PDB file of N, CA and C in Angstrom:
ATOM      1  N   MET A  10      16.877  12.347  79.228  1.00  0.00           N
ATOM      2  CA  MET A  10      14.793  12.017  79.401  1.00  0.00           C
ATOM      3  C   MET A  10      15.031  14.063  79.758  1.00  0.00           C
ATOM      4  N   PRO A  11      14.964  14.758  79.327  1.00  0.00           N
ATOM      5  CA  PRO A  11      14.826  15.965  80.121  1.00  0.00           C
ATOM      6  C   PRO A  11      13.499  16.477  81.009  1.00  0.00           C
ATOM      7  N   ARG A  12      12.974  16.670  81.780  1.00  0.00           N
ATOM      8  CA  ARG A  12      12.323  16.632  82.920  1.00  0.00           C
ATOM      9  C   ARG A  12      11.891  18.190  82.976  1.00  0.00           C
ATOM     10  N   ASP A  13      10.766  18.316  83.328  1.00  0.00           N
ATOM     11  CA  ASP A  13       9.915  19.240  83.462  1.00  0.00           C
ATOM     12  C   ASP A  13       9.961  20.198  84.960  1.00  0.00           C
ATOM     13  N   LYS A  14      10.926  20.974  85.253  1.00  0.00           N
ATOM     14  CA  LYS A  14      11.135  21.850  86.094  1.00  0.00           C
ATOM     15  C   LYS A  14      10.509  23.099  87.199  1.00  0.00           C
ATOM     16  N   SER A  15       9.420  23.129  85.990  1.00  0.00           N
ATOM     17  CA  SER A  15       8.692  24.674  86.209  1.00  0.00           C
ATOM     18  C   SER A  15       7.679  24.326  87.473  1.00  0.00           C
ATOM     19  N   GLN A  16       7.755  23.310  88.011  1.00  0.00           N
ATOM     20  CA  GLN A  16       6.916  23.327  89.153  1.00  0.00           C
ATOM     21  C   GLN A  16       8.009  23.772  90.178  1.00  0.00           C
ATOM     22  N   TYR A  17       8.917  24.037  89.958  1.00  0.00           N
ATOM     23  CA  TYR A  17      10.350  24.633  91.497  1.00  0.00           C
ATOM     24  C   TYR A  17      10.383  25.901  91.115  1.00  0.00           C
ATOM     25  N   HIS A  18       9.742  26.722  90.122  1.00  0.00           N
ATOM     26  CA  HIS A  18      10.121  27.892  90.061  1.00  0.00           C
ATOM     27  C   HIS A  18       8.215  28.718  89.942  1.00  0.00           C
ATOM     28  N   ARG A  19       7.433  27.539  90.416  1.00  0.00           N
ATOM     29  CA  ARG A  19       6.396  28.291  90.916  1.00  0.00           C
ATOM     30  C   ARG A  19       5.382  28.499  91.995  1.00  0.00           C
ATOM     31  N   PRO A  20       5.189  29.280  92.515  1.00  0.00           N
ATOM     32  CA  PRO A  20       4.434  28.699  94.076  1.00  0.00           C
ATOM     33  C   PRO A  20       3.474  27.693  93.851  1.00  0.00           C
ATOM     34  N   GLN A  21       2.942  26.962  95.143  1.00  0.00           N
ATOM     35  CA  GLN A  21       2.584  25.610  94.807  1.00  0.00           C
ATOM     36  C   GLN A  21       1.562  26.076  96.092  1.00  0.00           C
ATOM     37  N   PRO A  22       0.161  25.620  95.772  1.00  0.00           N
ATOM     38  CA  PRO A  22      -0.344  25.586  97.678  1.00  0.00           C
ATOM     39  C   PRO A  22      -0.231  24.928  98.300  1.00  0.00           C
ATOM     40  N   PRO A  23      -0.281  24.288  99.357  1.00  0.00           N
ATOM     41  CA  PRO A  23       0.717  23.246 100.242  1.00  0.00           C
ATOM     42  C   PRO A  23      -0.861  22.471 100.551  1.00  0.00           C
ATOM     43  N   ALA A  24      -1.108  21.412 100.905  1.00  0.00           N
ATOM     44  CA  ALA A  24      -2.084  20.412 101.206  1.00  0.00           C
ATOM     45  C   ALA A  24      -1.977  21.567 102.300  1.00  0.00           C
ATOM     46  N   ASP A  25      -1.837  21.621 103.225  1.00  0.00           N
ATOM     47  CA  ASP A  25      -2.562  22.046 104.373  1.00  0.00           C
ATOM     48  C   ASP A  25      -1.703  23.694 105.133  1.00  0.00           C
ATOM     49  N   PRO A  26      -2.609  24.678 105.021  1.00  0.00           N
ATOM     50  CA  PRO A  26      -1.705  26.413 104.474  1.00  0.00           C
ATOM     51  C   PRO A  26      -1.573  25.834 107.099  1.00  0.00           C
ATOM     52  N   ASN A  27      -1.755  25.090 107.451  1.00  0.00           N
ATOM     53  CA  ASN A  27      -1.275  25.749 109.006  1.00  0.00           C
ATOM     54  C   ASN A  27       0.085  24.468 109.024  1.00  0.00           C
ATOM     55  N   GLN A  28       0.580  23.597 108.236  1.00  0.00           N
ATOM     56  CA  GLN A  28       1.405  22.732 108.199  1.00  0.00           C
ATOM     57  C   GLN A  28       3.114  23.404 108.437  1.00  0.00           C
ATOM     58  N   GLU A  29       3.326  22.184 109.673  1.00  0.00           N
ATOM     59  CA  GLU A  29       4.197  23.032 110.320  1.00  0.00           C
ATOM     60  C   GLU A  29       5.725  22.908 109.460  1.00  0.00           C
ATOM     61  N   TYR A  30       6.413  21.845 108.737  1.00  0.00           N
ATOM     62  CA  TYR A  30       6.630  22.403 107.688  1.00  0.00           C
ATOM     63  C   TYR A  30       6.356  23.073 106.043  1.00  0.00           C
ATOM     64  N   MET A  31       7.034  23.584 105.352  1.00  0.00           N
ATOM     65  CA  MET A  31       6.592  23.864 103.916  1.00  0.00           C
ATOM     66  C   MET A  31       7.995  24.001 103.053  1.00  0.00           C
ATOM     67  N   THR A  32       7.646  23.637 102.060  1.00  0.00           N
ATOM     68  CA  THR A  32       8.637  23.949 101.054  1.00  0.00           C
ATOM     69  C   THR A  32       8.633  24.813 100.761  1.00  0.00           C
ATOM     70  N   VAL A  33       9.744  25.983  99.699  1.00  0.00           N
ATOM     71  CA  VAL A  33       9.856  27.455  99.431  1.00  0.00           C
ATOM     72  C   VAL A  33       8.613  27.639  99.133  1.00  0.00           C
ATOM     73  N   GLN A  34       8.249  26.726  97.815  1.00  0.00           N
ATOM     74  CA  GLN A  34       7.145  26.818  96.896  1.00  0.00           C
ATOM     75  C   GLN A  34       5.713  27.437  97.466  1.00  0.00           C
ATOM     76  N   GLU A  35       5.819  25.895  98.592  1.00  0.00           N
ATOM     77  CA  GLU A  35       4.392  26.182  99.594  1.00  0.00           C
ATOM     78  C   GLU A  35       4.706  27.864 100.535  1.00  0.00           C
ATOM     79  N   THR A  36       6.122  27.817 100.766  1.00  0.00           N
ATOM     80  CA  THR A  36       5.854  29.341 101.729  1.00  0.00           C
ATOM     81  C   THR A  36       5.975  30.654 101.039  1.00  0.00           C
ATOM     82  N   ALA A  37       5.861  30.279  99.356  1.00  0.00           N
ATOM     83  CA  ALA A  37       5.978  32.012  98.788  1.00  0.00           C
ATOM     84  C   ALA A  37       4.197  31.525  98.262  1.00  0.00           C
ATOM     85  N   TYR A  38       3.814  31.023  98.097  1.00  0.00           N
ATOM     86  CA  TYR A  38       2.599  30.904  97.817  1.00  0.00           C
ATOM     87  C   TYR A  38       1.337  31.070  99.232  1.00  0.00           C
ATOM     88  N   VAL A  39       1.647  30.861 100.151  1.00  0.00           N
ATOM     89  CA  VAL A  39       1.066  31.142 101.686  1.00  0.00           C
ATOM     90  C   VAL A  39       1.249  32.911 101.776  1.00  0.00           C
ATOM     91  N   LEU A  40       2.563  33.419 101.945  1.00  0.00           N
ATOM     92  CA  LEU A  40       3.372  34.431 102.209  1.00  0.00           C
ATOM     93  C   LEU A  40       3.011  35.830 100.926  1.00  0.00           C
ATOM     94  N   LYS A  41       2.109  34.813  99.863  1.00  0.00           N
ATOM     95  CA  LYS A  41       2.311  35.871  98.555  1.00  0.00           C
ATOM     96  C   LYS A  41       3.307  36.636  98.048  1.00  0.00           C
ATOM     97  N   CYS A  42       3.789  36.252  97.894  1.00  0.00           N
ATOM     98  CA  CYS A  42       4.864  36.878  97.273  1.00  0.00           C
ATOM     99  C   CYS A  42       6.007  35.913  96.506  1.00  0.00           C
ATOM    100  N   GLY A  43       6.655  36.542  95.518  1.00  0.00           N
ATOM    101  CA  GLY A  43       7.659  36.090  94.753  1.00  0.00           C
ATOM    102  C   GLY A  43       8.233  34.708  94.755  1.00  0.00           C
ATOM    103  N   LEU A  44       8.732  33.727  94.135  1.00  0.00           N
ATOM    104  CA  LEU A  44       9.380  32.335  94.316  1.00  0.00           C
ATOM    105  C   LEU A  44      10.977  33.601  94.255  1.00  0.00           C
ATOM    106  N   LYS A  45      10.949  34.207  92.996  1.00  0.00           N
ATOM    107  CA  LYS A  45      12.812  34.402  92.877  1.00  0.00           C
ATOM    108  C   LYS A  45      12.621  35.576  94.249  1.00  0.00           C
ATOM    109  N   TRP A  46      12.310  36.341  94.629  1.00  0.00           N
ATOM    110  CA  TRP A  46      12.571  37.074  96.467  1.00  0.00           C
ATOM    111  C   TRP A  46      12.485  36.075  97.197  1.00  0.00           C
ATOM    112  N   LEU A  47      11.919  35.453  97.199  1.00  0.00           N
ATOM    113  CA  LEU A  47      11.859  34.686  98.483  1.00  0.00           C
ATOM    114  C   LEU A  47      13.278  33.586  98.160  1.00  0.00           C
ATOM    115  N   ARG A  48      13.731  33.045  97.619  1.00  0.00           N
ATOM    116  CA  ARG A  48      14.855  32.633  97.068  1.00  0.00           C
ATOM    117  C   ARG A  48      15.613  33.226  97.862  1.00  0.00           C
ATOM    118  N   GLU A  49      16.185  34.553  97.072  1.00  0.00           N
ATOM    119  CA  GLU A  49      17.396  35.569  97.192  1.00  0.00           C
ATOM    120  C   GLU A  49      17.205  35.688  98.566  1.00  0.00           C
ATOM    121  N   LEU A  50      16.134  36.134  99.673  1.00  0.00           N
ATOM    122  CA  LEU A  50      16.014  36.343 100.595  1.00  0.00           C
ATOM    123  C   LEU A  50      16.431  35.799 101.481  1.00  0.00           C
ATOM    124  N   LEU A  51      16.000  34.020 101.357  1.00  0.00           N
ATOM    125  CA  LEU A  51      16.455  33.004 101.996  1.00  0.00           C
ATOM    126  C   LEU A  51      18.687  32.593 101.148  1.00  0.00           C
ATOM    127  N   ARG A  52      19.260  32.917 100.488  1.00  0.00           N
ATOM    128  CA  ARG A  52      20.635  33.133 100.346  1.00  0.00           C
ATOM    129  C   ARG A  52      20.707  33.408 101.476  1.00  0.00           C
ATOM    130  N   ALA A  53      20.592  35.068 101.013  1.00  0.00           N
ATOM    131  CA  ALA A  53      20.960  36.447 101.890  1.00  0.00           C
ATOM    132  C   ALA A  53      20.626  35.923 103.464  1.00  0.00           C
ATOM    133  N   ARG A  54      19.891  35.166 104.076  1.00  0.00           N
ATOM    134  CA  ARG A  54      19.509  35.099 105.755  1.00  0.00           C
ATOM    135  C   ARG A  54      19.241  33.817 105.640  1.00  0.00           C
ATOM    136  N   PRO A  55      20.138  32.808 106.080  1.00  0.00           N
ATOM    137  CA  PRO A  55      20.230  31.667 105.886  1.00  0.00           C
ATOM    138  C   PRO A  55      19.460  31.014 107.051  1.00  0.00           C
ATOM    139  N   GLU A  56      19.448  31.430 108.015  1.00  0.00           N
ATOM    140  CA  GLU A  56      19.088  31.194 109.291  1.00  0.00           C
ATOM    141  C   GLU A  56      17.724  31.350 109.596  1.00  0.00           C
ATOM    142  N   LEU A  57      16.729  32.019 108.040  1.00  0.00           N
ATOM    143  CA  LEU A  57      15.315  31.997 107.897  1.00  0.00           C
ATOM    144  C   LEU A  57      14.860  30.621 107.503  1.00  0.00           C
ATOM    145  N   CYS A  58      15.461  29.794 107.021  1.00  0.00           N
ATOM    146  CA  CYS A  58      15.234  28.492 106.864  1.00  0.00           C
ATOM    147  C   CYS A  58      16.076  27.225 106.704  1.00  0.00           C
ATOM    148  N   GLY A  59      15.675  26.203 106.797  1.00  0.00           N
ATOM    149  CA  GLY A  59      16.561  24.705 106.878  1.00  0.00           C
ATOM    150  C   GLY A  59      16.262  24.052 105.723  1.00  0.00           C
ATOM    151  N   ARG A  60      16.902  22.755 105.481  1.00  0.00           N
ATOM    152  CA  ARG A  60      17.278  21.979 104.677  1.00  0.00           C
ATOM    153  C   ARG A  60      16.707  20.422 104.701  1.00  0.00           C
ATOM    154  N   ASN A  61      16.252  19.932 104.221  1.00  0.00           N
ATOM    155  CA  ASN A  61      15.499  18.765 104.240  1.00  0.00           C
ATOM    156  C   ASN A  61      16.396  17.578 103.994  1.00  0.00           C
ATOM    157  N   GLY A  62      17.814  16.991 104.796  1.00  0.00           N
ATOM    158  CA  GLY A  62      18.982  16.209 104.006  1.00  0.00           C
ATOM    159  C   GLY A  62      20.026  16.948 103.913  1.00  0.00           C
ATOM    160  N   GLU A  63      20.760  16.328 103.181  1.00  0.00           N
ATOM    161  CA  GLU A  63      21.850  16.937 102.311  1.00  0.00           C
ATOM    162  C   GLU A  63      21.959  17.545 101.353  1.00  0.00           C
ATOM    163  N   ARG A  64      21.948  18.831 101.652  1.00  0.00           N
ATOM    164  CA  ARG A  64      21.682  19.686 100.250  1.00  0.00           C
ATOM    165  C   ARG A  64      20.460  19.384  99.359  1.00  0.00           C
ATOM    166  N   GLY A  65      19.473  19.073 100.340  1.00  0.00           N
ATOM    167  CA  GLY A  65      18.191  18.684 100.131  1.00  0.00           C
ATOM    168  C   GLY A  65      17.275  19.691  99.888  1.00  0.00           C
ATOM    169  N   ARG A  66      15.704  19.268 100.226  1.00  0.00           N
ATOM    170  CA  ARG A  66      15.215  20.954  99.973  1.00  0.00           C
ATOM    171  C   ARG A  66      15.241  21.901 101.070  1.00  0.00           C
ATOM    172  N   ILE A  67      14.464  23.022 100.268  1.00  0.00           N
ATOM    173  CA  ILE A  67      14.969  24.141 101.548  1.00  0.00           C
ATOM    174  C   ILE A  67      12.937  24.221 102.241  1.00  0.00           C
ATOM    175  N   VAL A  68      13.416  24.337 103.459  1.00  0.00           N
ATOM    176  CA  VAL A  68      12.009  23.826 104.458  1.00  0.00           C
ATOM    177  C   VAL A  68      12.097  24.929 105.342  1.00  0.00           C
ATOM    178  N   THR A  69      10.732  25.150 105.425  1.00  0.00           N
ATOM    179  CA  THR A  69      10.704  26.530 106.597  1.00  0.00           C
ATOM    180  C   THR A  69       9.190  26.337 107.825  1.00  0.00           C
ATOM    181  N   ASP A  70       9.747  26.410 108.620  1.00  0.00           N
ATOM    182  CA  ASP A  70       8.592  25.850 109.848  1.00  0.00           C
ATOM    183  C   ASP A  70       7.687  27.454 110.171  1.00  0.00           C
ATOM    184  N   ARG A  71       7.214  27.551 111.078  1.00  0.00           N
ATOM    185  CA  ARG A  71       6.522  28.389 111.446  1.00  0.00           C
ATOM    186  C   ARG A  71       6.923  29.560 111.953  1.00  0.00           C
ATOM    187  N   GLU A  72       8.034  29.254 113.078  1.00  0.00           N
ATOM    188  CA  GLU A  72       8.708  30.861 113.050  1.00  0.00           C
ATOM    189  C   GLU A  72       9.455  31.096 112.366  1.00  0.00           C
ATOM    190  N   GLN A  73       9.839  30.540 111.209  1.00  0.00           N
ATOM    191  CA  GLN A  73      10.673  31.088 110.027  1.00  0.00           C
ATOM    192  C   GLN A  73       9.919  32.138 109.232  1.00  0.00           C
ATOM    193  N   ARG A  74       8.550  30.948 108.771  1.00  0.00           N
ATOM    194  CA  ARG A  74       7.753  31.979 108.447  1.00  0.00           C
ATOM    195  C   ARG A  74       7.423  33.154 109.120  1.00  0.00           C
ATOM    196  N   ALA A  75       7.146  33.211 110.273  1.00  0.00           N
ATOM    197  CA  ALA A  75       6.552  34.696 110.628  1.00  0.00           C
ATOM    198  C   ALA A  75       8.096  35.631 110.333  1.00  0.00           C
ATOM    199  N   ALA A  76       8.920  35.241 110.767  1.00  0.00           N
ATOM    200  CA  ALA A  76      10.286  36.355 110.345  1.00  0.00           C
ATOM    201  C   ALA A  76      10.176  36.280 109.267  1.00  0.00           C
ATOM    202  N   ILE A  77       9.573  35.632 108.237  1.00  0.00           N
ATOM    203  CA  ILE A  77       9.993  35.748 106.892  1.00  0.00           C
ATOM    204  C   ILE A  77       8.886  36.941 106.603  1.00  0.00           C
ATOM    205  N   HIS A  78       7.599  37.123 107.077  1.00  0.00           N
ATOM    206  CA  HIS A  78       6.839  37.857 107.089  1.00  0.00           C
ATOM    207  C   HIS A  78       7.472  39.144 107.588  1.00  0.00           C
ATOM    208  N   ALA A  79       8.473  39.200 108.450  1.00  0.00           N
ATOM    209  CA  ALA A  79       7.942  40.383 109.081  1.00  0.00           C
ATOM    210  C   ALA A  79       9.687  41.431 108.375  1.00  0.00           C
ATOM    211  N   VAL A  80      10.428  40.552 108.116  1.00  0.00           N
ATOM    212  CA  VAL A  80      11.310  41.323 106.768  1.00  0.00           C
ATOM    213  C   VAL A  80      10.956  41.882 105.716  1.00  0.00           C
ATOM    214  N   ARG A  81       9.305  41.242 105.226  1.00  0.00           N
ATOM    215  CA  ARG A  81       8.428  41.713 104.168  1.00  0.00           C
ATOM    216  C   ARG A  81       8.224  42.701 104.486  1.00  0.00           C
ATOM    217  N   SER A  82       7.261  42.409 105.601  1.00  0.00           N
ATOM    218  CA  SER A  82       6.604  44.151 106.424  1.00  0.00           C
ATOM    219  C   SER A  82       7.037  45.261 106.199  1.00  0.00           C
ATOM    220  N   ALA A  83       8.386  44.353 106.642  1.00  0.00           N
ATOM    221  CA  ALA A  83       9.879  46.061 107.220  1.00  0.00           C
ATOM    222  C   ALA A  83       9.486  47.097 105.940  1.00  0.00           C
ATOM    223  N   GLY A  84       9.671  46.524 104.148  1.00  0.00           N
ATOM    224  CA  GLY A  84       9.913  47.773 103.585  1.00  0.00           C
ATOM    225  C   GLY A  84      10.901  46.939 102.682  1.00  0.00           C
ATOM    226  N   ASP A  85      11.585  47.794 101.803  1.00  0.00           N
ATOM    227  CA  ASP A  85      12.213  47.668 101.190  1.00  0.00           C
ATOM    228  C   ASP A  85      13.919  48.428 102.037  1.00  0.00           C
ATOM    229  N   PRO A  86      14.740  47.465 102.467  1.00  0.00           N
ATOM    230  CA  PRO A  86      16.105  47.922 103.152  1.00  0.00           C
ATOM    231  C   PRO A  86      17.070  48.863 102.358  1.00  0.00           C
ATOM    232  N   ARG A  87      16.718  49.171 100.767  1.00  0.00           N
ATOM    233  CA  ARG A  87      16.957  49.915  99.356  1.00  0.00           C
ATOM    234  C   ARG A  87      16.847  51.011  99.723  1.00  0.00           C
ATOM    235  N   THR A  88      15.922  51.382  99.670  1.00  0.00           N
ATOM    236  CA  THR A  88      15.029  52.328  99.581  1.00  0.00           C
ATOM    237  C   THR A  88      14.760  53.033 101.130  1.00  0.00           C
ATOM    238  N   GLY A  89      13.995  52.351 101.744  1.00  0.00           N
ATOM    239  CA  GLY A  89      13.183  52.619 103.034  1.00  0.00           C
ATOM    240  C   GLY A  89      11.880  52.961 102.824  1.00  0.00           C
ATOM    241  N   ARG A  90      11.375  52.298 101.847  1.00  0.00           N
ATOM    242  CA  ARG A  90       9.831  52.666 101.350  1.00  0.00           C
ATOM    243  C   ARG A  90       9.514  50.911 101.898  1.00  0.00           C
ATOM    244  N   SER A  91       8.078  51.509 102.266  1.00  0.00           N
ATOM    245  CA  SER A  91       6.896  50.124 102.430  1.00  0.00           C
ATOM    246  C   SER A  91       6.715  49.944 100.968  1.00  0.00           C
ATOM    247  N   ILE A  92       6.674  48.532 101.128  1.00  0.00           N
ATOM    248  CA  ILE A  92       6.041  47.739  99.794  1.00  0.00           C
ATOM    249  C   ILE A  92       4.537  47.556 100.141  1.00  0.00           C
ATOM    250  N   PRO A  93       3.718  47.547  99.033  1.00  0.00           N
ATOM    251  CA  PRO A  93       3.861  48.601  97.828  1.00  0.00           C
ATOM    252  C   PRO A  93       4.343  49.842  97.843  1.00  0.00           C
ATOM    253  N   ARG A  94       4.855  50.437  96.876  1.00  0.00           N
ATOM    254  CA  ARG A  94       5.362  52.097  96.836  1.00  0.00           C
ATOM    255  C   ARG A  94       3.535  52.878  96.730  1.00  0.00           C
ATOM    256  N   GLN A  95       3.753  54.363  97.298  1.00  0.00           N
ATOM    257  CA  GLN A  95       2.447  54.325  97.132  1.00  0.00           C
ATOM    258  C   GLN A  95       2.805  55.231  96.109  1.00  0.00           C
ATOM    259  N   ARG A  96       1.029  55.312  95.109  1.00  0.00           N
ATOM    260  CA  ARG A  96       1.449  55.863  93.938  1.00  0.00           C
ATOM    261  C   ARG A  96       1.131  57.077  93.872  1.00  0.00           C
ATOM    262  N   ARG A  97       1.168  58.423  93.542  1.00  0.00           N
ATOM    263  CA  ARG A  97       1.471  59.912  93.263  1.00  0.00           C
ATOM    264  C   ARG A  97       0.621  60.647  92.413  1.00  0.00           C
ATOM    265  N   ARG A  98      -0.543  61.091  92.700  1.00  0.00           N
ATOM    266  CA  ARG A  98      -1.343  62.216  91.921  1.00  0.00           C
ATOM    267  C   ARG A  98      -0.562  62.752  91.083  1.00  0.00           C
ATOM    268  N   PRO A  99      -0.663  62.393  90.075  1.00  0.00           N
ATOM    269  CA  PRO A  99      -0.116  63.640  88.848  1.00  0.00           C
ATOM    270  C   PRO A  99      -0.657  65.492  89.339  1.00  0.00           C
ATOM    271  N   ALA A 100       0.064  66.117  89.430  1.00  0.00           N
ATOM    272  CA  ALA A 100       0.190  67.560  89.284  1.00  0.00           C
ATOM    273  C   ALA A 100      -1.112  68.163  88.981  1.00  0.00           C
ATOM    274  N   ALA A 101      -1.706  69.018  89.966  1.00  0.00           N
ATOM    275  CA  ALA A 101      -2.986  69.975  89.033  1.00  0.00           C
ATOM    276  C   ALA A 101      -2.672  70.629  88.475  1.00  0.00           C
ATOM    277  N   ARG A 102      -2.813  70.568  87.035  1.00  0.00           N
ATOM    278  CA  ARG A 102      -2.811  72.033  85.838  1.00  0.00           C
ATOM    279  C   ARG A 102      -3.428  72.944  86.400  1.00  0.00           C
ATOM    280  N   LYS A 103      -2.235  74.091  86.184  1.00  0.00           N
ATOM    281  CA  LYS A 103      -2.615  75.211  86.144  1.00  0.00           C
ATOM    282  C   LYS A 103      -3.251  76.042  85.137  1.00  0.00           C
ATOM    283  N   PRO A 104      -4.859  76.684  85.417  1.00  0.00           N
ATOM    284  CA  PRO A 104      -5.352  77.527  83.833  1.00  0.00           C
ATOM    285  C   PRO A 104      -4.284  78.187  83.581  1.00  0.00           C
ATOM    286  N   ALA A 105      -4.390  78.358  82.013  1.00  0.00           N
ATOM    287  CA  ALA A 105      -4.053  79.229  81.218  1.00  0.00           C
ATOM    288  C   ALA A 105      -4.140  80.645  81.393  1.00  0.00           C
ATOM    289  N   LEU A 106      -3.366  81.030  81.604  1.00  0.00           N
ATOM    290  CA  LEU A 106      -3.751  82.383  81.481  1.00  0.00           C
ATOM    291  C   LEU A 106      -4.294  83.548  80.262  1.00  0.00           C
ATOM    292  N   ALA A 107      -5.896  83.490  80.742  1.00  0.00           N
ATOM    293  CA  ALA A 107      -6.735  84.503  80.281  1.00  0.00           C
ATOM    294  C   ALA A 107      -5.813  85.554  79.405  1.00  0.00           C
ATOM    295  N   THR A 108      -6.059  85.802  78.492  1.00  0.00           N
ATOM    296  CA  THR A 108      -5.509  87.310  77.061  1.00  0.00           C
ATOM    297  C   THR A 108      -6.736  87.735  76.577  1.00  0.00           C
ATOM    298  N   THR A 109      -6.495  89.142  76.922  1.00  0.00           N
ATOM    299  CA  THR A 109      -7.976  89.930  76.890  1.00  0.00           C
ATOM    300  C   THR A 109      -7.056  91.180  75.542  1.00  0.00           C
TER     301      THR A 109
END
């Protein structure tokens, strides 16, 4: 019987936003970031998370969430830009030359 695994792919609100440990879904909800982005970050930087049991749930504590927030606020390391990118104004149009 297939189980619905959609709960693992969506951020979920925590029971208490100030609790010590949160799952990766609750962490994504609190930090207002995508779950896919957060999982990729935690895969690349395993010191920012812990596991509950052997190969169990990914959990974060307060210090790890603060470090994740600092990484996210630092910007995109690939481009050196802050996130989100600044929108550019369209270039002003030059007036057409008047012909007489």
